[in-house]
PDB file of C-alpha atoms and ligand atoms in Angstrom:
ATOM      1  CA  MET M   1      -7.835  16.639  17.478  1.00  0.00           C
ATOM      2  CA  GLU M   2     -11.482  15.579  16.837  1.00  0.00           C
ATOM      3  CA  ILE M   3     -11.146  12.545  14.830  1.00  0.00           C
ATOM      4  CA  MET M   4      -8.580  11.159  17.141  1.00  0.00           C
ATOM      5  CA  ASN M   5     -10.848  11.594  20.160  1.00  0.00           C
ATOM      6  CA  GLU M   6     -13.569  10.105  18.079  1.00  0.00           C
ATOM      7  CA  ALA M   7     -11.497   7.071  17.157  1.00  0.00           C
ATOM      8  CA  GLY M   8     -10.332   6.886  20.800  1.00  0.00           C
ATOM      9  CA  ALA M   9     -13.664   7.249  22.515  1.00  0.00           C
ATOM     10  CA  ALA M  10     -15.154   4.713  19.966  1.00  0.00           C
ATOM     11  CA  ALA M  11     -12.445   2.094  21.096  1.00  0.00           C
ATOM     12  CA  ASP M  12     -12.717   2.410  24.717  1.00  0.00           C
ATOM     13  CA  VAL M  13     -10.833  -0.624  25.441  1.00  0.00           C
ATOM     14  CA  ASP M  14      -6.917  -0.368  24.964  1.00  0.00           C
ATOM     15  CA  GLY M  15      -4.800  -3.286  23.868  1.00  0.00           C
ATOM     16  CA  ASP M  16      -3.048  -3.570  27.268  1.00  0.00           C
ATOM     17  CA  VAL M  17      -1.600  -7.084  28.242  1.00  0.00           C
ATOM     18  CA  ARG M  18      -2.771  -8.422  31.515  1.00  0.00           C
ATOM     19  CA  GLY M  19      -1.547 -11.385  33.553  1.00  0.00           C
ATOM     20  CA  GLY M  20      -3.866 -14.150  32.775  1.00  0.00           C
ATOM     21  CA  GLU M  21      -4.489 -17.497  34.041  1.00  0.00           C
ATOM     22  CA  GLY M  22      -1.605 -19.854  34.589  1.00  0.00           C
ATOM     23  CA  GLY M  23       0.668 -17.250  34.603  1.00  0.00           C
ATOM     24  CA  GLY M  24       0.044 -16.687  30.806  1.00  0.00           C
ATOM     25  CA  LEU M  25      -0.917 -13.225  29.352  1.00  0.00           C
ATOM     26  CA  ALA M  26      -4.190 -12.421  28.183  1.00  0.00           C
ATOM     27  CA  LEU M  27      -4.498  -9.519  25.421  1.00  0.00           C
ATOM     28  CA  THR M  28      -7.503  -7.288  25.807  1.00  0.00           C
ATOM     29  CA  VAL M  29      -8.405  -7.042  21.903  1.00  0.00           C
ATOM     30  CA  ASP M  30      -9.955  -3.863  20.623  1.00  0.00           C
ATOM     31  CA  ALA M  31     -12.924  -4.735  18.149  1.00  0.00           C
ATOM     32  CA  GLY M  32     -12.105  -1.581  15.799  1.00  0.00           C
ATOM     33  CA  PHE M  33      -9.067  -1.318  13.255  1.00  0.00           C
ATOM     34  CA  PRO M  34      -7.556   1.269  11.370  1.00  0.00           C
ATOM     35  CA  GLU M  35      -9.414   2.057   8.152  1.00  0.00           C
ATOM     36  CA  PRO M  36      -9.770   5.091   5.655  1.00  0.00           C
ATOM     37  CA  ALA M  37     -13.150   6.617   5.280  1.00  0.00           C
ATOM     38  CA  LEU M  38     -13.722   5.556   1.504  1.00  0.00           C
ATOM     39  CA  ASP M  39     -17.565   5.349   1.453  1.00  0.00           C
ATOM     40  CA  GLY M  40     -18.782   6.772  -1.771  1.00  0.00           C
ATOM     41  CA  ALA M  41     -15.466   5.922  -3.299  1.00  0.00           C
ATOM     42  CA  PRO M  42     -14.032   9.424  -3.261  1.00  0.00           C
ATOM     43  CA  GLN M  43     -10.904  10.569  -5.385  1.00  0.00           C
ATOM     44  CA  ARG M  44      -9.864  12.533  -2.737  1.00  0.00           C
ATOM     45  CA  VAL M  45      -9.651  12.555   1.209  1.00  0.00           C
ATOM     46  CA  ASP M  46      -9.323  15.559   3.226  1.00  0.00           C
ATOM     47  CA  VAL M  47      -6.931  15.062   5.888  1.00  0.00           C
ATOM     48  CA  GLY M  48      -7.090  18.423   7.476  1.00  0.00           C
ATOM     49  CA  ASP M  49      -4.041  20.066   5.922  1.00  0.00           C
ATOM     50  CA  ARG M  50      -4.143  18.382   2.917  1.00  0.00           C
ATOM     51  CA  GLU M  51      -6.075  16.347   0.100  1.00  0.00           C
ATOM     52  CA  VAL M  52      -4.683  12.755  -0.458  1.00  0.00           C
ATOM     53  CA  ARG M  53      -5.359  11.341  -3.526  1.00  0.00           C
ATOM     54  CA  VAL M  54      -6.925   7.644  -3.523  1.00  0.00           C
ATOM     55  CA  LEU M  55      -4.818   5.731  -6.354  1.00  0.00           C
ATOM     56  CA  LEU M  56      -5.788   2.010  -5.611  1.00  0.00           C
ATOM     57  CA  THR M  57      -7.913   0.034  -3.319  1.00  0.00           C
ATOM     58  CA  MET M  58      -8.029  -3.502  -2.492  1.00  0.00           C
ATOM     59  CA  ARG M  59     -10.267  -5.360  -0.347  1.00  0.00           C
ATOM     60  CA  ASN M  60      -8.566  -8.765   0.690  1.00  0.00           C
ATOM     61  CA  PRO M  61      -6.081  -8.114   2.052  1.00  0.00           C
ATOM     62  CA  ARG M  62      -6.917  -4.712   2.618  1.00  0.00           C
ATOM     63  CA  ILE M  63      -4.639  -2.499   0.832  1.00  0.00           C
ATOM     64  CA  VAL M  64      -4.928   1.199  -0.075  1.00  0.00           C
ATOM     65  CA  LEU M  65      -2.548   3.284  -2.186  1.00  0.00           C
ATOM     66  CA  PHE M  66      -2.558   6.899  -1.620  1.00  0.00           C
ATOM     67  CA  GLY M  67      -0.946   9.860  -3.714  1.00  0.00           C
ATOM     68  CA  ASP M  68       0.115  13.190  -2.517  1.00  0.00           C
ATOM     69  CA  PHE M  69       0.463  12.171   0.967  1.00  0.00           C
ATOM     70  CA  LEU M  70       3.616  13.884   1.664  1.00  0.00           C
ATOM     71  CA  SER M  71       4.902  16.999  -0.329  1.00  0.00           C
ATOM     72  CA  ALA M  72       8.271  16.906  -1.967  1.00  0.00           C
ATOM     73  CA  GLU M  73       9.553  19.239   0.570  1.00  0.00           C
ATOM     74  CA  GLU M  74       8.351  17.075   3.658  1.00  0.00           C
ATOM     75  CA  CYS M  75       9.931  13.944   2.168  1.00  0.00           C
ATOM     76  CA  ASP M  76      13.350  15.874   1.743  1.00  0.00           C
ATOM     77  CA  ALA M  77      13.085  17.284   5.207  1.00  0.00           C
ATOM     78  CA  LEU M  78      12.469  13.734   6.693  1.00  0.00           C
ATOM     79  CA  ILE M  79      15.509  12.425   4.840  1.00  0.00           C
ATOM     80  CA  GLU M  80      17.765  15.277   5.739  1.00  0.00           C
ATOM     81  CA  ALA M  81      16.560  15.122   9.509  1.00  0.00           C
ATOM     82  CA  ALA M  82      17.093  11.134   9.564  1.00  0.00           C
ATOM     83  CA  ARG M  83      20.408  11.209   7.595  1.00  0.00           C
ATOM     84  CA  SER M  84      22.844  11.569  10.665  1.00  0.00           C
ATOM     85  CA  GLY M  85      20.799   9.110  12.961  1.00  0.00           C
ATOM     86  CA  LEU M  86      20.996   6.130  10.636  1.00  0.00           C
ATOM     87  CA  ARG M  87      22.362   2.862  11.830  1.00  0.00           C
ATOM     88  CA  PRO M  88      22.188  -0.830  10.456  1.00  0.00           C
ATOM     89  CA  SER M  89      18.570  -2.013  10.543  1.00  0.00           C
ATOM     90  CA  THR M  90      17.767  -4.577  12.947  1.00  0.00           C
ATOM     91  CA  VAL M  91      14.660  -7.269  13.404  1.00  0.00           C
ATOM     92  CA  VAL M  92      12.839  -8.396  16.565  1.00  0.00           C
ATOM     93  CA  ASP M  93      14.105 -11.746  17.752  1.00  0.00           C
ATOM     94  CA  GLN M  94      11.192 -14.046  17.717  1.00  0.00           C
ATOM     95  CA  GLU M  95      12.436 -16.261  20.287  1.00  0.00           C
ATOM     96  CA  THR M  96      13.133 -13.632  22.935  1.00  0.00           C
ATOM     97  CA  GLY M  97      11.303 -10.646  21.719  1.00  0.00           C
ATOM     98  CA  ASN M  98      14.550  -8.480  22.026  1.00  0.00           C
ATOM     99  CA  ASP M  99      14.590  -5.840  19.091  1.00  0.00           C
ATOM    100  CA  GLY M 100      17.979  -4.602  17.920  1.00  0.00           C
ATOM    101  CA  VAL M 101      18.853  -7.883  16.318  1.00  0.00           C
ATOM    102  CA  LEU M 102      20.990  -7.699  13.086  1.00  0.00           C
ATOM    103  CA  ASP M 103      19.946  -9.922  10.459  1.00  0.00           C
ATOM    104  CA  ASP M 104      20.390 -10.223   6.830  1.00  0.00           C
ATOM    105  CA  VAL M 105      16.635 -10.253   5.966  1.00  0.00           C
ATOM    106  CA  ARG M 106      17.070  -6.645   6.165  1.00  0.00           C
ATOM    107  CA  THR M 107      20.064  -4.813   4.100  1.00  0.00           C
ATOM    108  CA  SER M 108      19.328  -1.266   4.899  1.00  0.00           C
ATOM    109  CA  ASN M 109      20.058   1.487   7.353  1.00  0.00           C
ATOM    110  CA  GLY M 110      17.569   2.898   9.676  1.00  0.00           C
ATOM    111  CA  MET M 111      16.407   5.096  12.520  1.00  0.00           C
ATOM    112  CA  PHE M 112      13.418   6.070  14.375  1.00  0.00           C
ATOM    113  CA  PHE M 113      11.761   9.221  15.280  1.00  0.00           C
ATOM    114  CA  ARG M 114       9.959   9.165  18.563  1.00  0.00           C
ATOM    115  CA  ARG M 115       6.204  10.137  18.450  1.00  0.00           C
ATOM    116  CA  GLY M 116       6.093  13.865  18.078  1.00  0.00           C
ATOM    117  CA  GLU M 117       9.740  14.382  18.201  1.00  0.00           C
ATOM    118  CA  THR M 118       9.825  17.193  15.609  1.00  0.00           C
ATOM    119  CA  GLU M 119       7.029  19.536  14.115  1.00  0.00           C
ATOM    120  CA  LEU M 120       7.093  17.591  11.051  1.00  0.00           C
ATOM    121  CA  VAL M 121       6.860  14.215  12.496  1.00  0.00           C
ATOM    122  CA  ALA M 122       3.898  15.394  14.424  1.00  0.00           C
ATOM    123  CA  ARG M 123       2.121  16.723  11.551  1.00  0.00           C
ATOM    124  CA  ILE M 124       2.747  13.401   9.551  1.00  0.00           C
ATOM    125  CA  GLU M 125       1.478  11.462  12.441  1.00  0.00           C
ATOM    126  CA  THR M 126      -1.584  13.580  12.750  1.00  0.00           C
ATOM    127  CA  ARG M 127      -2.298  12.984   9.115  1.00  0.00           C
ATOM    128  CA  ILE M 128      -1.828   9.498   9.375  1.00  0.00           C
ATOM    129  CA  ALA M 129      -4.261   9.095  12.179  1.00  0.00           C
ATOM    130  CA  ARG M 130      -6.917  11.310  10.424  1.00  0.00           C
ATOM    131  CA  LEU M 131      -6.400   9.172   7.090  1.00  0.00           C
ATOM    132  CA  VAL M 132      -6.903   5.853   8.612  1.00  0.00           C
ATOM    133  CA  ASN M 133      -8.866   6.784  11.562  1.00  0.00           C
ATOM    134  CA  TRP M 134      -6.590   5.520  14.433  1.00  0.00           C
ATOM    135  CA  PRO M 135      -5.326   7.591  17.141  1.00  0.00           C
ATOM    136  CA  VAL M 136      -1.795   9.109  17.085  1.00  0.00           C
ATOM    137  CA  GLU M 137      -1.260   7.317  20.510  1.00  0.00           C
ATOM    138  CA  ARG M 138      -1.478   3.876  18.823  1.00  0.00           C
ATOM    139  CA  GLY M 139       1.323   4.439  16.412  1.00  0.00           C
ATOM    140  CA  GLU M 140       4.607   3.113  16.883  1.00  0.00           C
ATOM    141  CA  ASP M 141       7.819   5.606  16.625  1.00  0.00           C
ATOM    142  CA  MET M 142       8.230   6.560  12.969  1.00  0.00           C
ATOM    143  CA  GLN M 143      11.078   4.364  11.274  1.00  0.00           C
ATOM    144  CA  ILE M 144      13.089   6.023   8.438  1.00  0.00           C
ATOM    145  CA  LEU M 145      14.927   3.365   6.220  1.00  0.00           C
ATOM    146  CA  HIS M 146      17.722   3.813   3.645  1.00  0.00           C
ATOM    147  CA  TYR M 147      18.423   1.367   1.152  1.00  0.00           C
ATOM    148  CA  ARG M 148      21.434   1.561  -1.151  1.00  0.00           C
ATOM    149  CA  GLU M 149      21.712  -0.328  -4.602  1.00  0.00           C
ATOM    150  CA  GLY M 150      21.173  -3.902  -3.904  1.00  0.00           C
ATOM    151  CA  GLY M 151      19.409  -3.313  -0.353  1.00  0.00           C
ATOM    152  CA  GLN M 152      16.210  -5.169   0.219  1.00  0.00           C
ATOM    153  CA  TYR M 153      13.846  -6.325   2.831  1.00  0.00           C
ATOM    154  CA  ARG M 154      12.888  -9.898   2.538  1.00  0.00           C
ATOM    155  CA  PRO M 155       9.418 -11.283   2.915  1.00  0.00           C
ATOM    156  CA  HIS M 156       8.008 -10.735   6.436  1.00  0.00           C
ATOM    157  CA  PHE M 157       4.804  -9.978   8.173  1.00  0.00           C
ATOM    158  CA  ASP M 158       4.779  -6.794  10.140  1.00  0.00           C
ATOM    159  CA  PHE M 159       2.611  -8.336  12.896  1.00  0.00           C
ATOM    160  CA  PHE M 160       4.353 -10.068  15.665  1.00  0.00           C
ATOM    161  CA  PRO M 161       4.295 -14.007  15.154  1.00  0.00           C
ATOM    162  CA  PRO M 162       1.337 -14.997  17.354  1.00  0.00           C
ATOM    163  CA  ALA M 163       3.080 -18.411  18.573  1.00  0.00           C
ATOM    164  CA  SER M 164       6.456 -17.164  19.085  1.00  0.00           C
ATOM    165  CA  PRO M 165       7.701 -16.856  22.810  1.00  0.00           C
ATOM    166  CA  GLY M 166       9.039 -13.390  22.258  1.00  0.00           C
ATOM    167  CA  THR M 167       5.912 -12.025  21.196  1.00  0.00           C
ATOM    168  CA  GLN M 168       4.589 -11.868  24.605  1.00  0.00           C
ATOM    169  CA  LEU M 169       7.139  -9.243  25.609  1.00  0.00           C
ATOM    170  CA  VAL M 170       6.572  -6.895  22.473  1.00  0.00           C
ATOM    171  CA  LEU M 171       2.841  -7.041  23.172  1.00  0.00           C
ATOM    172  CA  GLN M 172       3.385  -5.390  26.463  1.00  0.00           C
ATOM    173  CA  ARG M 173       3.888  -2.069  24.503  1.00  0.00           C
ATOM    174  CA  GLY M 174       0.310  -1.694  22.882  1.00  0.00           C
ATOM    175  CA  GLY M 175      -0.683  -5.124  21.854  1.00  0.00           C
ATOM    176  CA  GLN M 176      -0.480  -6.755  18.361  1.00  0.00           C
ATOM    177  CA  ARG M 177       0.386  -4.578  15.174  1.00  0.00           C
ATOM    178  CA  VAL M 178      -2.758  -4.203  13.113  1.00  0.00           C
ATOM    179  CA  ALA M 179      -1.644  -2.073  10.162  1.00  0.00           C
ATOM    180  CA  SER M 180       1.160  -0.408   8.429  1.00  0.00           C
ATOM    181  CA  VAL M 181       1.709   2.926   6.623  1.00  0.00           C
ATOM    182  CA  LEU M 182       4.685   2.956   4.250  1.00  0.00           C
ATOM    183  CA  MET M 183       5.643   6.512   2.997  1.00  0.00           C
ATOM    184  CA  TYR M 184       7.886   6.674  -0.081  1.00  0.00           C
ATOM    185  CA  LEU M 185      10.427   9.680   0.234  1.00  0.00           C
ATOM    186  CA  ASN M 186      12.246   9.283  -2.852  1.00  0.00           C
ATOM    187  CA  GLU M 187      12.280   7.309  -6.025  1.00  0.00           C
ATOM    188  CA  PRO M 188      14.973   4.739  -6.757  1.00  0.00           C
ATOM    189  CA  ARG M 189      16.001   4.674 -10.314  1.00  0.00           C
ATOM    190  CA  GLY M 190      15.069   1.046 -10.708  1.00  0.00           C
ATOM    191  CA  GLY M 191      13.592  -1.601  -8.238  1.00  0.00           C
ATOM    192  CA  GLY M 192      12.831  -0.892  -4.589  1.00  0.00           C
ATOM    193  CA  GLY M 193       9.042  -1.652  -4.886  1.00  0.00           C
ATOM    194  CA  THR M 194       7.022  -3.221  -2.076  1.00  0.00           C
ATOM    195  CA  SER M 195       5.764  -6.500  -3.194  1.00  0.00           C
ATOM    196  CA  PHE M 196       3.192  -8.868  -1.840  1.00  0.00           C
ATOM    197  CA  PRO M 197       4.119 -12.298  -3.167  1.00  0.00           C
ATOM    198  CA  GLU M 198       1.250 -14.245  -2.024  1.00  0.00           C
ATOM    199  CA  ILE M 199      -1.022 -12.179  -4.187  1.00  0.00           C
ATOM    200  CA  GLY M 200       1.257 -10.997  -7.047  1.00  0.00           C
ATOM    201  CA  VAL M 201       0.972  -7.375  -6.310  1.00  0.00           C
ATOM    202  CA  THR M 202       4.180  -4.876  -6.401  1.00  0.00           C
ATOM    203  CA  VAL M 203       3.934  -1.298  -5.609  1.00  0.00           C
ATOM    204  CA  SER M 204       6.029   1.134  -7.268  1.00  0.00           C
ATOM    205  CA  PRO M 205       7.924   3.504  -4.933  1.00  0.00           C
ATOM    206  CA  GLN M 206       6.917   6.895  -5.813  1.00  0.00           C
ATOM    207  CA  ARG M 207       7.814   9.952  -3.999  1.00  0.00           C
ATOM    208  CA  GLY M 208       5.179  11.151  -1.946  1.00  0.00           C
ATOM    209  CA  ASN M 209       2.894   8.172  -1.986  1.00  0.00           C
ATOM    210  CA  ALA M 210       1.602   6.301   1.147  1.00  0.00           C
ATOM    211  CA  LEU M 211       0.904   2.481   1.169  1.00  0.00           C
ATOM    212  CA  PHE M 212      -1.815   1.461   3.776  1.00  0.00           C
ATOM    213  CA  PHE M 213      -2.466  -2.030   4.536  1.00  0.00           C
ATOM    214  CA  SER M 214      -3.955  -3.847   7.620  1.00  0.00           C
ATOM    215  CA  TYR M 215      -3.872  -7.046   9.130  1.00  0.00           C
ATOM    216  CA  PRO M 216      -6.659  -7.355  11.790  1.00  0.00           C
ATOM    217  CA  ASP M 217      -6.246 -11.206  12.481  1.00  0.00           C
ATOM    218  CA  ALA M 218      -2.743 -12.159  12.731  1.00  0.00           C
ATOM    219  CA  HIS M 219      -3.568 -15.586  13.562  1.00  0.00           C
ATOM    220  CA  ARG M 220      -4.992 -16.047   9.879  1.00  0.00           C
ATOM    221  CA  ASP M 221      -3.290 -13.619   7.813  1.00  0.00           C
ATOM    222  CA  VAL M 222      -0.921 -14.771   5.107  1.00  0.00           C
ATOM    223  CA  ASN M 223      -1.649 -12.194   2.344  1.00  0.00           C
ATOM    224  CA  THR M 224       0.116  -9.379   3.808  1.00  0.00           C
ATOM    225  CA  LEU M 225       3.395 -11.053   3.425  1.00  0.00           C
ATOM    226  CA  HIS M 226       5.429  -8.423   1.666  1.00  0.00           C
ATOM    227  CA  ALA M 227       8.856  -7.448   0.831  1.00  0.00           C
ATOM    228  CA  GLY M 228      11.092  -4.482  -0.078  1.00  0.00           C
ATOM    229  CA  GLN M 229      12.289  -5.467  -3.245  1.00  0.00           C
ATOM    230  CA  PRO M 230      15.961  -5.037  -4.089  1.00  0.00           C
ATOM    231  CA  VAL M 231      16.930  -1.662  -5.215  1.00  0.00           C
ATOM    232  CA  MET M 232      18.431  -2.223  -8.754  1.00  0.00           C
ATOM    233  CA  SER M 233      19.573   1.430  -9.344  1.00  0.00           C
ATOM    234  CA  GLY M 234      19.699   4.337  -7.191  1.00  0.00           C
ATOM    235  CA  GLU M 235      18.647   4.410  -3.773  1.00  0.00           C
ATOM    236  CA  LYS M 236      15.450   4.108  -1.667  1.00  0.00           C
ATOM    237  CA  TRP M 237      14.106   6.206   1.387  1.00  0.00           C
ATOM    238  CA  LEU M 238      10.954   5.008   3.113  1.00  0.00           C
ATOM    239  CA  ALA M 239       9.135   6.108   6.251  1.00  0.00           C
ATOM    240  CA  THR M 240       7.251   3.397   8.042  1.00  0.00           C
ATOM    241  CA  LYS M 241       4.303   3.888  10.578  1.00  0.00           C
ATOM    242  CA  TRP M 242       3.221   0.647  12.381  1.00  0.00           C
ATOM    243  CA  LEU M 243      -0.093   0.872  14.146  1.00  0.00           C
ATOM    244  CA  ARG M 244      -0.992  -1.199  17.222  1.00  0.00           C
ATOM    245  CA  GLN M 245      -4.259  -2.394  18.686  1.00  0.00           C
ATOM    246  CA  GLY M 246      -3.693  -0.040  21.759  1.00  0.00           C
ATOM    247  CA  VAL M 247      -1.502   2.752  22.947  1.00  0.00           C
ATOM    248  CA  PHE M 248       1.926   2.307  22.164  1.00  0.00           C
ATOM    249  CA  THR M 249       4.218   3.153  25.060  1.00  0.00           C
TER     250      THR M 249
HETATM  251  O1  LIG Y   1      10.848  -1.294   1.867  1.00  0.00           O
HETATM  252  C1  LIG Y   1       9.729  -1.691   1.729  1.00  0.00           C
HETATM  253  O2  LIG Y   1       9.111  -1.320   0.729  1.00  0.00           O
HETATM  254  C2  LIG Y   1       9.083  -2.406   2.923  1.00  0.00           C
HETATM  255  C3  LIG Y   1       9.563  -2.093   4.054  1.00  0.00           C
HETATM  256  C4  LIG Y   1       8.666  -2.848   5.248  1.00  0.00           C
HETATM  257  O3  LIG Y   1       8.029  -3.830   4.889  1.00  0.00           O
HETATM  258  C5  LIG Y   1       8.591  -2.343   6.502  1.00  0.00           C
HETATM  259  O4  LIG Y   1       9.283  -1.351   6.876  1.00  0.00           O
HETATM  260  O5  LIG Y   1       8.004  -2.924   7.417  1.00  0.00           O
HETATM  261 FE1  LIG Y   2       7.125  -4.773   6.511  1.00  0.00          FE
END
């Protein structure tokens, strides 16, 4: 993949965690961050197998909404492939860094596809890599979420809280998260938008659209606080791809 090699070569330092002085851990921080190529304010971005539409861009925080990112068939196929693997969603414990912790901050069912697990997952991962110029290897496994009526994901940040003791552990698998790509796989009849309460923005969950937002400086960022608003009617299916500073292992 040309673009991935380019991005990988441009960023020759991976976000690996090394033992630092005093037994602490120092993170090698990559200078670059994921960003779509939107110079010239194009209406569409060619991602190789598809033309993705640019629906909205925001500078700070960096948010870009894309249309036609997934076809209806791809959305349906992802949902069907995920259905049998769904389990109650968990969060990362900020004290210990353990994932798999149940919490009512997230009332949804979810599952993960390993990177490249199916041809479809691999195709979508490649598309994301081209769209936001970030190598596939720096993406986490793909999460599929299913919210029933009333289901929600309360306001949170996607990056790991810099000061929390548990963060050191999760950083060992590719460094800090630097961006998120949320893909809407269906349309709830009501509710279920993705809101950014600090900036008063809500994104309507429309099938096939993809919401990109980045947070290159987790220490300062407050504006990417976001939530999956309660589904008021119907159900909601979402695929999430979190991107790391370095190679996710
Ligand atoms: O359901 C949503 O719209 C938000 C999901 C989310 O924040 C996440 O998966 O990190
Ligand atoms: Fe999130």
